[in-house]
mmCIF file with all atom_site columns, C-alpha atoms in Angstrom:
data_model
loop_
_atom_site.group_PDB
_atom_site.id
_atom_site.type_symbol
_atom_site.label_atom_id
_atom_site.label_alt_id
_atom_site.label_comp_id
_atom_site.label_asym_id
_atom_site.label_entity_id
_atom_site.label_seq_id
_atom_site.pdbx_PDB_ins_code
_atom_site.Cartn_x
_atom_site.Cartn_y
_atom_site.Cartn_z
_atom_site.occupancy
_atom_site.B_iso_or_equiv
_atom_site.pdbx_formal_charge
_atom_site.auth_seq_id
_atom_site.auth_comp_id
_atom_site.auth_asym_id
_atom_site.auth_atom_id
_atom_site.pdbx_PDB_model_num
ATOM 1   C CA . MET A 1 1   ? -22.980 -7.917  -0.440  1.00 78.00 ? 8   MET A CA 1
ATOM 2   C CA . ALA A 1 2   ? -19.815 -9.087  -2.371  1.00 90.00 ? 9   ALA A CA 1
ATOM 3   C CA . THR A 1 3   ? -17.066 -6.796  -3.056  1.00 96.00 ? 10  THR A CA 1
ATOM 4   C CA . THR A 1 4   ? -17.005 -5.854  -6.892  1.00 97.00 ? 11  THR A CA 1
ATOM 5   C CA . ASN A 1 5   ? -13.819 -5.702  -8.983  1.00 98.00 ? 12  ASN A CA 1
ATOM 6   C CA . GLN A 1 6   ? -14.526 -1.998  -9.547  1.00 98.00 ? 13  GLN A CA 1
ATOM 7   C CA . THR A 1 7   ? -14.708 -1.438  -5.775  1.00 98.00 ? 14  THR A CA 1
ATOM 8   C CA . CYS A 1 8   ? -11.216 -3.237  -5.509  1.00 98.00 ? 15  CYS A CA 1
ATOM 9   C CA . ARG A 1 9   ? -9.821  -0.995  -8.609  1.00 98.00 ? 16  ARG A CA 1
ATOM 10  C CA . ASP A 1 10  ? -11.177 2.114   -7.035  1.00 98.00 ? 17  ASP A CA 1
ATOM 11  C CA . THR A 1 11  ? -9.371  1.275   -3.526  1.00 99.00 ? 18  THR A CA 1
ATOM 12  C CA . VAL A 1 12  ? -6.111  0.387   -5.208  1.00 99.00 ? 19  VAL A CA 1
ATOM 13  C CA . GLU A 1 13  ? -6.005  3.490   -7.502  1.00 99.00 ? 20  GLU A CA 1
ATOM 14  C CA . LYS A 1 14  ? -6.863  5.601   -4.348  1.00 98.00 ? 21  LYS A CA 1
ATOM 15  C CA . TYR A 1 15  ? -4.070  4.079   -2.452  1.00 99.00 ? 22  TYR A CA 1
ATOM 16  C CA . ILE A 1 16  ? -1.569  4.628   -5.295  1.00 99.00 ? 23  ILE A CA 1
ATOM 17  C CA . ALA A 1 17  ? -2.794  8.184   -5.633  1.00 98.00 ? 24  ALA A CA 1
ATOM 18  C CA . MET A 1 18  ? -2.190  8.702   -1.836  1.00 98.00 ? 25  MET A CA 1
ATOM 19  C CA . LEU A 1 19  ? 1.340   7.355   -2.315  1.00 97.00 ? 26  LEU A CA 1
ATOM 20  C CA . THR A 1 20  ? 2.029   10.241  -4.578  1.00 96.00 ? 27  THR A CA 1
ATOM 21  C CA . ASP A 1 21  ? 0.250   13.000  -2.557  1.00 97.00 ? 28  ASP A CA 1
ATOM 22  C CA . ASP A 1 22  ? 2.911   14.489  -0.194  1.00 94.00 ? 29  ASP A CA 1
ATOM 23  C CA . SER A 1 23  ? 0.188   15.821  2.064   1.00 96.00 ? 30  SER A CA 1
ATOM 24  C CA . LYS A 1 24  ? -1.108  12.387  3.094   1.00 97.00 ? 31  LYS A CA 1
ATOM 25  C CA . THR A 1 25  ? -0.061  11.216  6.467   1.00 96.00 ? 32  THR A CA 1
ATOM 26  C CA . GLY A 1 26  ? -0.192  7.784   8.230   1.00 98.00 ? 33  GLY A CA 1
ATOM 27  C CA . ALA A 1 27  ? -3.553  8.699   9.590   1.00 98.00 ? 34  ALA A CA 1
ATOM 28  C CA . ASP A 1 28  ? -4.859  9.145   6.023   1.00 98.00 ? 35  ASP A CA 1
ATOM 29  C CA . PHE A 1 29  ? -3.563  5.811   4.919   1.00 98.00 ? 36  PHE A CA 1
ATOM 30  C CA . THR A 1 30  ? -5.017  4.148   8.102   1.00 98.00 ? 37  THR A CA 1
ATOM 31  C CA . ALA A 1 31  ? -8.332  5.399   7.142   1.00 98.00 ? 38  ALA A CA 1
ATOM 32  C CA . LEU A 1 32  ? -8.206  3.192   4.106   1.00 98.00 ? 39  LEU A CA 1
ATOM 33  C CA . TYR A 1 33  ? -8.082  0.142   6.222   1.00 99.00 ? 40  TYR A CA 1
ATOM 34  C CA . ALA A 1 34  ? -10.905 -1.809  7.780   1.00 98.00 ? 41  ALA A CA 1
ATOM 35  C CA . GLU A 1 35  ? -11.210 -2.246  11.638  1.00 97.00 ? 42  GLU A CA 1
ATOM 36  C CA . GLY A 1 36  ? -9.003  -5.313  12.505  1.00 97.00 ? 43  GLY A CA 1
ATOM 37  C CA . ALA A 1 37  ? -7.055  -4.910  9.196   1.00 99.00 ? 44  ALA A CA 1
ATOM 38  C CA . THR A 1 38  ? -3.488  -6.436  8.874   1.00 99.00 ? 45  THR A CA 1
ATOM 39  C CA . VAL A 1 39  ? -0.408  -5.219  7.110   1.00 99.00 ? 46  VAL A CA 1
ATOM 40  C CA . GLU A 1 40  ? 2.799   -7.469  6.275   1.00 99.00 ? 47  GLU A CA 1
ATOM 41  C CA . ASP A 1 41  ? 5.160   -5.337  4.533   1.00 98.00 ? 48  ASP A CA 1
ATOM 42  C CA . PRO A 1 42  ? 7.394   -7.044  3.341   1.00 98.00 ? 49  PRO A CA 1
ATOM 43  C CA . VAL A 1 43  ? 5.945   -10.706 3.583   1.00 99.00 ? 50  VAL A CA 1
ATOM 44  C CA . GLY A 1 44  ? 7.884   -12.376 6.279   1.00 98.00 ? 51  GLY A CA 1
ATOM 45  C CA . SER A 1 45  ? 8.222   -9.411  8.529   1.00 98.00 ? 52  SER A CA 1
ATOM 46  C CA . ALA A 1 46  ? 6.110   -8.792  11.609  1.00 98.00 ? 53  ALA A CA 1
ATOM 47  C CA . GLN A 1 47  ? 2.390   -8.449  10.785  1.00 98.00 ? 54  GLN A CA 1
ATOM 48  C CA . LEU A 1 48  ? 0.896   -5.207  11.903  1.00 98.00 ? 55  LEU A CA 1
ATOM 49  C CA . SER A 1 49  ? -2.633  -5.523  13.247  1.00 96.00 ? 56  SER A CA 1
ATOM 50  C CA . ASP A 1 50  ? -3.727  -2.328  15.072  1.00 94.00 ? 57  ASP A CA 1
ATOM 51  C CA . ALA A 1 51  ? -4.546  1.130   13.692  1.00 97.00 ? 58  ALA A CA 1
ATOM 52  C CA . ALA A 1 52  ? -1.651  2.750   15.585  1.00 98.00 ? 59  ALA A CA 1
ATOM 53  C CA . ALA A 1 53  ? 1.037   0.376   14.153  1.00 98.00 ? 60  ALA A CA 1
ATOM 54  C CA . ILE A 1 54  ? -0.292  0.838   10.658  1.00 98.00 ? 61  ILE A CA 1
ATOM 55  C CA . GLU A 1 55  ? -0.332  4.748   10.994  1.00 98.00 ? 62  GLU A CA 1
ATOM 56  C CA . GLU A 1 56  ? 3.354   4.646   12.315  1.00 98.00 ? 63  GLU A CA 1
ATOM 57  C CA . PHE A 1 57  ? 4.385   2.292   9.319   1.00 98.00 ? 64  PHE A CA 1
ATOM 58  C CA . TYR A 1 58  ? 2.980   4.987   6.850   1.00 98.00 ? 65  TYR A CA 1
ATOM 59  C CA . ASN A 1 59  ? 4.461   7.918   8.750   1.00 98.00 ? 66  ASN A CA 1
ATOM 60  C CA . ALA A 1 60  ? 7.763   6.424   8.005   1.00 96.00 ? 67  ALA A CA 1
ATOM 61  C CA . ILE A 1 61  ? 7.314   6.940   4.323   1.00 96.00 ? 68  ILE A CA 1
ATOM 62  C CA . PRO A 1 62  ? 8.914   10.392  3.452   1.00 96.00 ? 69  PRO A CA 1
ATOM 63  C CA . ALA A 1 63  ? 6.646   13.037  2.145   1.00 94.00 ? 70  ALA A CA 1
ATOM 64  C CA . ASP A 1 64  ? 8.794   13.539  -1.021  1.00 96.00 ? 71  ASP A CA 1
ATOM 65  C CA . ARG A 1 65  ? 7.635   10.402  -3.012  1.00 97.00 ? 72  ARG A CA 1
ATOM 66  C CA . ALA A 1 66  ? 5.987   9.296   -6.147  1.00 97.00 ? 73  ALA A CA 1
ATOM 67  C CA . ALA A 1 67  ? 4.197   6.061   -7.098  1.00 98.00 ? 74  ALA A CA 1
ATOM 68  C CA . THR A 1 68  ? 3.030   4.715   -10.395 1.00 98.00 ? 75  THR A CA 1
ATOM 69  C CA . LEU A 1 69  ? 0.613   1.730   -10.822 1.00 99.00 ? 76  LEU A CA 1
ATOM 70  C CA . ARG A 1 70  ? 2.091   -0.814  -13.329 1.00 99.00 ? 77  ARG A CA 1
ATOM 71  C CA . ASP A 1 71  ? -0.304  -3.727  -13.361 1.00 99.00 ? 78  ASP A CA 1
ATOM 72  C CA . LEU A 1 72  ? -3.611  -4.608  -11.546 1.00 99.00 ? 79  LEU A CA 1
ATOM 73  C CA . ARG A 1 73  ? -5.751  -7.718  -11.314 1.00 99.00 ? 80  ARG A CA 1
ATOM 74  C CA . THR A 1 74  ? -8.968  -7.885  -9.296  1.00 98.00 ? 81  THR A CA 1
ATOM 75  C CA . VAL A 1 75  ? -11.306 -10.919 -8.480  1.00 98.00 ? 82  VAL A CA 1
ATOM 76  C CA . ALA A 1 76  ? -13.641 -11.938 -5.651  1.00 96.00 ? 83  ALA A CA 1
ATOM 77  C CA . GLY A 1 77  ? -12.763 -9.087  -3.255  1.00 98.00 ? 84  GLY A CA 1
ATOM 78  C CA . GLU A 1 78  ? -9.036  -9.310  -3.800  1.00 98.00 ? 85  GLU A CA 1
ATOM 79  C CA . ALA A 1 79  ? -6.464  -7.214  -5.697  1.00 99.00 ? 86  ALA A CA 1
ATOM 80  C CA . VAL A 1 80  ? -3.023  -8.085  -6.710  1.00 99.00 ? 87  VAL A CA 1
ATOM 81  C CA . PHE A 1 81  ? -0.926  -5.240  -8.308  1.00 99.00 ? 88  PHE A CA 1
ATOM 82  C CA . SER A 1 82  ? 2.629   -4.064  -9.073  1.00 99.00 ? 89  SER A CA 1
ATOM 83  C CA . PHE A 1 83  ? 3.773   -0.600  -8.709  1.00 99.00 ? 90  PHE A CA 1
ATOM 84  C CA . GLU A 1 84  ? 6.848   1.487   -8.440  1.00 99.00 ? 91  GLU A CA 1
ATOM 85  C CA . LEU A 1 85  ? 7.420   3.847   -5.374  1.00 98.00 ? 92  LEU A CA 1
ATOM 86  C CA . THR A 1 86  ? 10.183  6.306   -5.561  1.00 98.00 ? 93  THR A CA 1
ATOM 87  C CA . MET A 1 87  ? 11.108  7.964   -2.213  1.00 98.00 ? 94  MET A CA 1
ATOM 88  C CA . ASN A 1 88  ? 13.361  10.948  -1.922  1.00 96.00 ? 95  ASN A CA 1
ATOM 89  C CA . PHE A 1 89  ? 15.419  11.209  1.299   1.00 94.00 ? 96  PHE A CA 1
ATOM 90  C CA . PRO A 1 90  ? 17.521  13.985  2.254   1.00 94.00 ? 97  PRO A CA 1
ATOM 91  C CA . ASP A 1 91  ? 20.905  12.122  1.151   1.00 94.00 ? 98  ASP A CA 1
ATOM 92  C CA . HIS A 1 92  ? 19.529  9.614   -1.413  1.00 96.00 ? 99  HIS A CA 1
ATOM 93  C CA . LYS A 1 93  ? 16.544  8.328   -3.614  1.00 98.00 ? 100 LYS A CA 1
ATOM 94  C CA . MET A 1 94  ? 15.213  4.881   -3.351  1.00 98.00 ? 101 MET A CA 1
ATOM 95  C CA . THR A 1 95  ? 12.899  3.080   -5.620  1.00 99.00 ? 102 THR A CA 1
ATOM 96  C CA . ILE A 1 96  ? 11.132  0.035   -4.748  1.00 98.00 ? 103 ILE A CA 1
ATOM 97  C CA . LYS A 1 97  ? 9.019   -2.233  -7.038  1.00 99.00 ? 104 LYS A CA 1
ATOM 98  C CA . PRO A 1 98  ? 6.584   -4.380  -5.101  1.00 99.00 ? 105 PRO A CA 1
ATOM 99  C CA . PHE A 1 99  ? 3.709   -6.613  -5.724  1.00 99.00 ? 106 PHE A CA 1
ATOM 100 C CA . ASP A 1 100 ? 1.026   -5.924  -3.253  1.00 99.00 ? 107 ASP A CA 1
ATOM 101 C CA . MET A 1 101 ? -1.946  -8.217  -2.373  1.00 99.00 ? 108 MET A CA 1
ATOM 102 C CA . MET A 1 102 ? -5.077  -6.906  -0.804  1.00 99.00 ? 109 MET A CA 1
ATOM 103 C CA . VAL A 1 103 ? -8.265  -8.199  0.546   1.00 99.00 ? 110 VAL A CA 1
ATOM 104 C CA . ILE A 1 104 ? -10.816 -5.445  0.135   1.00 99.00 ? 111 ILE A CA 1
ATOM 105 C CA . ASN A 1 105 ? -14.312 -5.525  1.859   1.00 98.00 ? 112 ASN A CA 1
ATOM 106 C CA . GLU A 1 106 ? -17.533 -4.465  0.193   1.00 97.00 ? 113 GLU A CA 1
ATOM 107 C CA . TYR A 1 107 ? -16.991 -1.025  1.653   1.00 97.00 ? 114 TYR A CA 1
ATOM 108 C CA . GLY A 1 108 ? -13.862 -0.460  -0.323  1.00 98.00 ? 115 GLY A CA 1
ATOM 109 C CA . LYS A 1 109 ? -11.716 -0.849  2.893   1.00 99.00 ? 116 LYS A CA 1
ATOM 110 C CA . ILE A 1 110 ? -8.532  -2.875  3.004   1.00 99.00 ? 117 ILE A CA 1
ATOM 111 C CA . ALA A 1 111 ? -8.902  -5.880  5.358   1.00 99.00 ? 118 ALA A CA 1
ATOM 112 C CA . SER A 1 112 ? -5.409  -7.216  4.544   1.00 99.00 ? 119 SER A CA 1
ATOM 113 C CA . MET A 1 113 ? -2.329  -5.942  2.717   1.00 99.00 ? 120 MET A CA 1
ATOM 114 C CA . ARG A 1 114 ? 0.734   -8.106  1.916   1.00 99.00 ? 121 ARG A CA 1
ATOM 115 C CA . ALA A 1 115 ? 3.668   -6.603  0.020   1.00 99.00 ? 122 ALA A CA 1
ATOM 116 C CA . PHE A 1 116 ? 5.920   -9.017  -1.882  1.00 99.00 ? 123 PHE A CA 1
ATOM 117 C CA . TRP A 1 117 ? 9.521   -7.466  -2.222  1.00 98.00 ? 124 TRP A CA 1
ATOM 118 C CA . SER A 1 118 ? 12.989  -8.046  -1.330  1.00 98.00 ? 125 SER A CA 1
ATOM 119 C CA . ASP A 1 119 ? 16.397  -6.252  -1.467  1.00 97.00 ? 126 ASP A CA 1
ATOM 120 C CA . GLU A 1 120 ? 16.665  -7.218  -5.161  1.00 98.00 ? 127 GLU A CA 1
ATOM 121 C CA . ASP A 1 121 ? 13.615  -4.981  -5.857  1.00 98.00 ? 128 ASP A CA 1
ATOM 122 C CA . ILE A 1 122 ? 15.213  -2.022  -4.547  1.00 98.00 ? 129 ILE A CA 1
ATOM 123 C CA . THR A 1 123 ? 17.417  0.571   -6.427  1.00 98.00 ? 130 THR A CA 1
ATOM 124 C CA . PHE A 1 124 ? 19.201  3.676   -5.256  1.00 97.00 ? 131 PHE A CA 1
ATOM 125 C CA . GLY A 1 125 ? 20.201  6.724   -7.220  1.00 90.00 ? 132 GLY A CA 1
#
């Protein structure tokens, strides 16, 4: 069965909603991923390829955060989207504006996530 565009949209919208929900932990994010999934965030960094590493990656995001989906395109089981993520740390606030690319399986699980951003896409304040 092929992954529908609606399945891709639903997965991305759930991902963004979880980025705004301060009760969600790395384990919750890891549950969005398929077995054997990979994460490369940002592109060019070491690729994460096991559930423990993906969970640790998401646990590093502070609970005090908010995300807004800006634009989304889906086709043939893949999604590309831009969003804004604001993270509040004890001593500063950081906003990042990445473009993410996901491959999503027919069950709505993320098989691959690659985040496109650099220092130029981060603001502090």
